[in-house]
Amino acid sequence: MSKRWQARQGIAIKRKFSDGSVHTWYYIEWCGVFGCRAMPFLWTRFMSLLMWAANNTFGIEHPLAYMDDAFGIDLGGSMVPFAHNGAIHIIPAQQAAMATLWGGLKIPFKLSQEKAPHGRCITITGIRCNLASFSVSLPEKSISD
């Protein structure tokens, strides 16, 4: 894991004692989610398996993934209603199929416009993709972060 990324993996652990004092300890997560350097390799293999199953078993066209961000292309452009967490979302049919797959596998996901955007101009992993002008760029927020 990159040393630059490790600095962002800081976890603050606060504990309140019986005398009312609060102490904070900081812990740096050195190895990632699976506890070893192979974490990106293992996670990429897992997501590759999910993308393969999405395409070959569930018929989802053009599924793509970058680490834990899954996305795709819906060439048909048909919008369908999809119920999630008590709300009805109007989303592309391929996105609804992927959300159905995630739900069936009990993989948590969010369908907010920030987490699951759709349209001709969207941001994927911090990169602005504009299909109208066939260009990619970094939004100001991505540059400043």
Coordinates of N, CA and C in Angstrom, one line a residue:
M1 N 0.8 -1.2 0.0 CA 0.0 0.0 0.0 C 0.9 1.2 0.0
S2 N 0.5 2.2 -0.8 CA 1.3 3.4 -0.9 C 1.4 4.2 0.4
K3 N 2.6 4.7 0.7 CA 2.7 5.5 2.0 C 1.8 6.8 1.9
R4 N 1.6 7.3 0.8 CA 0.7 8.5 0.7 C -0.7 8.1 1.0
W5 N -1.1 6.9 0.6 CA -2.5 6.5 0.9 C -2.6 6.1 2.4
Q6 N -1.5 5.6 3.0 CA -1.6 5.2 4.4 C -1.9 6.3 5.3
A7 N -1.5 7.5 5.0 CA -1.8 8.7 5.8 C -3.3 8.9 5.9
R8 N -4.0 8.6 4.8 CA -5.4 8.8 4.8 C -6.2 7.6 5.5
Q9 N -5.5 6.6 5.9 CA -6.1 5.5 6.5 C -6.1 5.6 8.0
G10 N -5.9 6.8 8.5 CA -5.9 7.0 10.0 C -7.2 6.8 10.6
I11 N -7.3 6.1 11.7 CA -8.5 5.9 12.4 C -8.4 6.4 13.8
A12 N -9.3 7.3 14.2 CA -9.3 7.8 15.6 C -10.2 7.0 16.5
I13 N -9.6 6.5 17.6 CA -10.4 5.7 18.6 C -10.5 6.5 19.8
K14 N -11.7 7.0 20.2 CA -11.9 7.8 21.4 C -12.5 6.9 22.4
R15 N -12.1 7.1 23.7 CA -12.6 6.3 24.8 C -12.8 7.3 26.0
K16 N -14.0 7.2 26.5 CA -14.4 8.0 27.7 C -14.2 7.1 28.9
F17 N -13.4 7.7 29.9 CA -13.2 6.9 31.1 C -14.1 7.3 32.2
S18 N -14.1 6.5 33.3 CA -15.1 6.7 34.4 C -14.9 8.1 35.1
D19 N -13.7 8.6 35.0 CA -13.5 10.0 35.6 C -14.0 11.1 34.7
G20 N -14.5 10.8 33.6 CA -15.0 11.8 32.6 C -14.1 12.2 31.6
S21 N -12.8 11.8 31.7 CA -11.8 12.2 30.7 C -12.0 11.4 29.4
V22 N -11.6 12.0 28.3 CA -11.7 11.4 27.0 C -10.3 11.3 26.4
H23 N -9.9 10.2 26.0 CA -8.6 10.0 25.4 C -8.8 9.5 24.0
T24 N -7.9 10.0 23.1 CA -8.0 9.6 21.7 C -6.7 9.0 21.3
W25 N -6.8 7.8 20.7 CA -5.6 7.1 20.1 C -5.8 7.1 18.6
Y26 N -4.7 7.2 17.9 CA -4.8 7.1 16.4 C -4.1 5.9 16.0
Y27 N -4.7 5.2 15.0 CA -4.2 4.0 14.5 C -4.1 4.1 13.0
I28 N -3.0 3.7 12.4 CA -2.9 3.7 10.9 C -3.1 2.3 10.4
E29 N -4.1 2.2 9.5 CA -4.4 0.9 8.9 C -3.3 0.7 7.8
W30 N -2.4 -0.2 8.0 CA -1.3 -0.4 7.1 C -1.5 -1.3 6.0
C31 N -2.4 -2.3 6.2 CA -2.5 -3.4 5.2 C -3.8 -3.4 4.3
G32 N -4.8 -2.6 4.7 CA -6.0 -2.6 3.9 C -7.0 -3.5 4.4
V33 N -8.1 -3.7 3.7 CA -9.3 -4.4 4.2 C -9.0 -5.9 4.5
F34 N -8.2 -6.6 3.7 CA -8.0 -8.0 3.9 C -6.8 -8.2 4.8
G35 N -6.1 -7.2 5.2 CA -5.0 -7.4 6.1 C -3.7 -7.8 5.5
C36 N -3.5 -7.6 4.2 CA -2.2 -8.0 3.6 C -2.0 -7.1 2.3
R37 N -0.8 -7.2 1.8 CA -0.4 -6.5 0.6 C -1.2 -6.9 -0.6
A38 N -1.7 -8.1 -0.6 CA -2.4 -8.7 -1.7 C -3.8 -8.1 -1.9
M39 N -4.2 -7.2 -1.0 CA -5.6 -6.7 -1.0 C -6.0 -6.2 -2.3
P40 N -5.3 -5.3 -3.0 CA -5.8 -4.9 -4.3 C -5.9 -6.0 -5.3
F41 N -4.9 -7.0 -5.3 CA -5.0 -8.1 -6.2 C -6.2 -9.0 -5.9
L42 N -6.5 -9.3 -4.7 CA -7.6 -10.1 -4.3 C -8.9 -9.4 -4.6
W43 N -9.0 -8.1 -4.3 CA -10.3 -7.4 -4.6 C -10.5 -7.3 -6.1
T44 N -9.5 -7.0 -6.9 CA -9.7 -6.9 -8.3 C -10.1 -8.2 -8.9
R45 N -9.6 -9.4 -8.4 CA -10.1 -10.7 -8.8 C -11.6 -10.9 -8.5
F46 N -12.0 -10.5 -7.3 CA -13.3 -10.6 -6.8 C -14.3 -9.8 -7.7
M47 N -13.9 -8.5 -7.9 CA -14.7 -7.7 -8.8 C -14.8 -8.2 -10.2
S48 N -13.6 -8.7 -10.7 CA -13.6 -9.3 -12.1 C -14.6 -10.5 -12.2
L49 N -14.6 -11.3 -11.1 CA -15.6 -12.4 -11.1 C -17.0 -11.9 -11.2
L50 N -17.3 -10.8 -10.4 CA -18.7 -10.3 -10.4 C -19.0 -9.7 -11.7
M51 N -18.1 -9.0 -12.4 CA -18.3 -8.4 -13.7 C -18.5 -9.5 -14.7
W52 N -17.8 -10.6 -14.6 CA -17.9 -11.7 -15.5 C -19.3 -12.3 -15.4
A53 N -19.7 -12.6 -14.1 CA -21.1 -13.1 -13.8 C -22.2 -12.2 -14.3
A54 N -22.0 -10.9 -14.1 CA -23.0 -9.9 -14.6 C -23.2 -10.0 -16.1
N55 N -22.1 -10.2 -16.8 CA -22.2 -10.2 -18.3 C -22.6 -11.6 -18.8
N56 N -22.0 -12.6 -18.3 CA -22.2 -13.9 -18.9 C -23.4 -14.7 -18.3
T57 N -23.8 -14.4 -17.1 CA -24.9 -15.1 -16.4 C -26.1 -14.3 -16.4
F58 N -26.0 -13.0 -16.2 CA -27.2 -12.1 -16.0 C -27.5 -11.3 -17.2
G59 N -26.6 -11.3 -18.2 CA -26.9 -10.6 -19.5 C -26.7 -9.1 -19.4
I60 N -26.0 -8.6 -18.4 CA -25.7 -7.2 -18.3 C -24.6 -6.8 -19.3
E61 N -24.9 -5.9 -20.2 CA -24.0 -5.5 -21.2 C -23.0 -4.5 -20.7
H62 N -21.7 -4.7 -21.0 CA -20.6 -3.8 -20.8 C -20.4 -3.4 -19.3
P63 N -20.4 -4.4 -18.4 CA -20.1 -4.0 -17.0 C -18.6 -3.7 -16.8
L64 N -18.3 -2.7 -16.1 CA -17.0 -2.3 -15.8 C -16.8 -2.1 -14.3
A65 N -15.5 -2.1 -13.9 CA -15.2 -1.9 -12.5 C -13.8 -1.3 -12.3
Y66 N -13.7 -0.5 -11.3 CA -12.4 0.0 -10.9 C -12.4 -0.1 -9.4
M67 N -11.6 -1.0 -8.9 CA -11.6 -1.4 -7.5 C -13.0 -1.6 -7.0
D68 N -13.6 -0.8 -6.1 CA -14.9 -1.0 -5.6 C -16.0 -0.2 -6.3
D69 N -15.7 0.5 -7.4 CA -16.6 1.3 -8.2 C -17.0 0.5 -9.4
A70 N -18.3 0.1 -9.5 CA -18.8 -0.6 -10.7 C -19.6 0.3 -11.5
F71 N -19.4 0.3 -12.8 CA -20.2 1.1 -13.7 C -20.3 0.4 -15.0
G72 N -21.1 1.0 -15.9 CA -21.3 0.4 -17.2 C -21.9 1.3 -18.2
I73 N -22.1 0.8 -19.4 CA -22.6 1.6 -20.5 C -24.0 1.0 -20.9
D74 N -25.0 1.8 -21.0 CA -26.3 1.3 -21.4 C -26.6 2.0 -22.8
L75 N -26.3 1.2 -23.8 CA -26.5 1.7 -25.2 C -28.0 1.9 -25.6
G76 N -28.9 1.0 -24.9 CA -30.3 1.1 -25.3 C -30.9 2.4 -24.8
G77 N -30.5 2.9 -23.7 CA -31.0 4.2 -23.2 C -32.4 4.1 -22.6
S78 N -33.0 2.9 -22.4 CA -34.3 2.8 -21.8 C -34.2 3.0 -20.3
M79 N -35.1 3.8 -19.8 CA -35.2 4.0 -18.3 C -36.3 3.2 -17.7
V80 N -36.1 2.7 -16.5 CA -37.1 1.8 -15.9 C -37.2 2.2 -14.4
P81 N -38.3 2.0 -13.8 CA -38.5 2.3 -12.3 C -37.8 1.2 -11.6
F82 N -37.1 1.5 -10.5 CA -36.5 0.5 -9.6 C -36.7 1.0 -8.2
A83 N -37.2 0.0 -7.4 CA -37.5 0.3 -5.9 C -36.2 -0.1 -5.1
H84 N -35.8 0.9 -4.3 CA -34.6 0.6 -3.5 C -34.7 1.5 -2.2
N85 N -34.6 0.8 -1.0 CA -34.7 1.5 0.3 C -35.9 2.3 0.4
G86 N -37.1 1.8 -0.1 CA -38.3 2.5 0.1 C -38.6 3.6 -0.9
A87 N -37.7 3.8 -1.8 CA -37.9 4.9 -2.8 C -37.8 4.3 -4.2
I88 N -38.5 5.0 -5.1 CA -38.6 4.6 -6.5 C -37.6 5.5 -7.3
H89 N -36.7 4.8 -8.0 CA -35.7 5.5 -8.8 C -35.9 5.2 -10.3
I90 N -35.9 6.2 -11.1 CA -36.0 6.0 -12.6 C -34.5 6.0 -13.1
I91 N -34.1 4.8 -13.4 CA -32.7 4.6 -13.8 C -32.6 3.8 -15.1
P92 N -31.4 3.8 -15.8 CA -31.2 3.0 -17.0 C -31.5 1.5 -16.7
A93 N -32.0 0.8 -17.7 CA -32.3 -0.7 -17.5 C -31.1 -1.5 -17.1
Q94 N -29.9 -1.2 -17.7 CA -28.7 -2.0 -17.3 C -28.3 -1.7 -15.9
Q95 N -28.5 -0.5 -15.4 CA -28.2 -0.1 -14.0 C -29.1 -0.8 -13.1
A96 N -30.4 -0.9 -13.5 CA -31.4 -1.6 -12.7 C -31.1 -3.1 -12.6
A97 N -30.6 -3.7 -13.7 CA -30.2 -5.1 -13.7 C -29.0 -5.3 -12.8
M98 N -28.0 -4.4 -12.8 CA -26.9 -4.5 -12.0 C -27.3 -4.4 -10.5
A99 N -28.2 -3.4 -10.2 CA -28.7 -3.2 -8.8 C -29.4 -4.5 -8.4
T100 N -30.2 -5.1 -9.3 CA -30.9 -6.4 -8.9 C -29.9 -7.5 -8.6
L101 N -28.8 -7.5 -9.4 CA -27.7 -8.5 -9.1 C -27.1 -8.2 -7.7
W102 N -26.7 -7.0 -7.5 CA -26.1 -6.6 -6.2 C -27.1 -7.0 -5.0
G103 N -28.4 -6.7 -5.2 CA -29.3 -7.0 -4.1 C -29.4 -8.5 -3.9
G104 N -29.4 -9.3 -5.0 CA -29.5 -10.8 -4.9 C -28.3 -11.4 -4.3
L105 N -27.1 -10.7 -4.4 CA -25.9 -11.2 -3.8 C -25.7 -10.6 -2.4
K106 N -26.6 -9.8 -2.0 CA -26.5 -9.1 -0.7 C -25.3 -8.1 -0.6
I107 N -25.0 -7.5 -1.7 CA -23.9 -6.5 -1.7 C -24.5 -5.2 -1.5
P108 N -24.1 -4.4 -0.5 CA -24.8 -3.1 -0.3 C -24.4 -2.1 -1.4
F109 N -25.4 -1.3 -1.8 CA -25.1 -0.3 -2.8 C -26.1 0.9 -2.5
K110 N -25.7 2.0 -3.1 CA -26.5 3.3 -3.0 C -26.9 3.7 -4.4
L111 N -28.2 4.2 -4.5 CA -28.6 4.7 -5.8 C -28.8 6.2 -5.9
S112 N -28.2 6.9 -5.0 CA -28.3 8.4 -5.1 C -27.6 8.9 -6.3
Q113 N -27.9 10.1 -6.8 CA -27.3 10.6 -8.0 C -25.8 10.8 -7.9
E114 N -25.3 11.0 -6.7 CA -23.9 11.1 -6.5 C -23.2 9.8 -6.6
K115 N -23.8 8.7 -6.0 CA -23.2 7.4 -6.0 C -23.5 6.6 -7.2
A116 N -24.6 6.8 -7.9 CA -25.0 6.0 -9.1 C -25.5 7.0 -10.2
P117 N -24.6 7.8 -10.7 CA -25.1 8.8 -11.7 C -25.3 8.1 -13.1
H118 N -26.1 8.7 -13.9 CA -26.4 8.3 -15.2 C -26.6 9.5 -16.1
G119 N -26.4 9.3 -17.4 CA -26.5 10.4 -18.3 C -25.4 10.5 -19.3
R120 N -25.3 11.6 -20.0 CA -24.2 11.7 -21.0 C -23.0 12.4 -20.5
C121 N -23.1 13.0 -19.3 CA -22.0 13.7 -18.6 C -22.0 13.3 -17.2
I122 N -21.1 12.4 -16.8 CA -21.0 11.9 -15.4 C -19.6 11.9 -14.9
T123 N -19.5 11.7 -13.6 CA -18.2 11.6 -12.9 C -18.0 10.1 -12.5
I124 N -16.9 9.5 -12.9 CA -16.5 8.1 -12.6 C -15.2 8.2 -11.9
T125 N -15.2 7.8 -10.6 CA -14.0 7.8 -9.8 C -13.2 9.1 -9.8
G126 N -14.0 10.2 -9.8 CA -13.4 11.5 -9.8 C -13.0 12.1 -11.1
I127 N -13.3 11.4 -12.2 CA -13.0 11.9 -13.5 C -14.3 12.2 -14.3
R128 N -14.4 13.4 -14.7 CA -15.6 13.8 -15.5 C -15.6 13.3 -16.9
C129 N -16.5 12.5 -17.2 CA -16.6 11.9 -18.6 C -17.8 12.6 -19.3
N130 N -17.5 13.2 -20.4 CA -18.5 13.9 -21.2 C -18.7 13.2 -22.6
L131 N -19.8 12.5 -22.7 CA -20.0 11.7 -24.0 C -20.4 12.6 -25.1
A132 N -21.0 13.8 -24.8 CA -21.4 14.7 -25.8 C -20.2 15.3 -26.6
S133 N -19.1 15.7 -25.8 CA -17.9 16.2 -26.5 C -16.8 15.1 -26.6
F134 N -17.1 13.9 -26.1 CA -16.1 12.8 -26.1 C -14.8 13.2 -25.5
S135 N -15.0 13.8 -24.2 CA -13.8 14.2 -23.5 C -13.8 13.8 -22.0
V136 N -12.7 13.8 -21.4 CA -12.6 13.5 -20.0 C -11.8 14.7 -19.4
S137 N -12.1 15.0 -18.1 CA -11.4 16.1 -17.4 C -11.5 15.9 -15.9
L138 N -10.7 16.6 -15.2 CA -10.8 16.5 -13.7 C -11.6 17.7 -13.2
P139 N -12.7 17.5 -12.4 CA -13.5 18.6 -11.9 C -12.6 19.3 -10.8
E140 N -13.0 20.5 -10.5 CA -12.2 21.4 -9.6 C -12.1 20.7 -8.2
K141 N -13.2 20.0 -7.8 CA -13.2 19.3 -6.5 C -12.1 18.2 -6.5
S142 N -12.0 17.4 -7.6 CA -11.0 16.4 -7.6 C -9.6 16.9 -7.6
I143 N -9.4 18.1 -8.2 CA -8.0 18.7 -8.2 C -7.7 19.2 -6.8
S144 N -8.6 19.8 -6.1 CA -8.3 20.4 -4.8 C -8.2 19.3 -3.7
D145 N -8.9 18.2 -3.9 CA -8.8 17.1 -2.9 C -7.5 16.4 -3.1

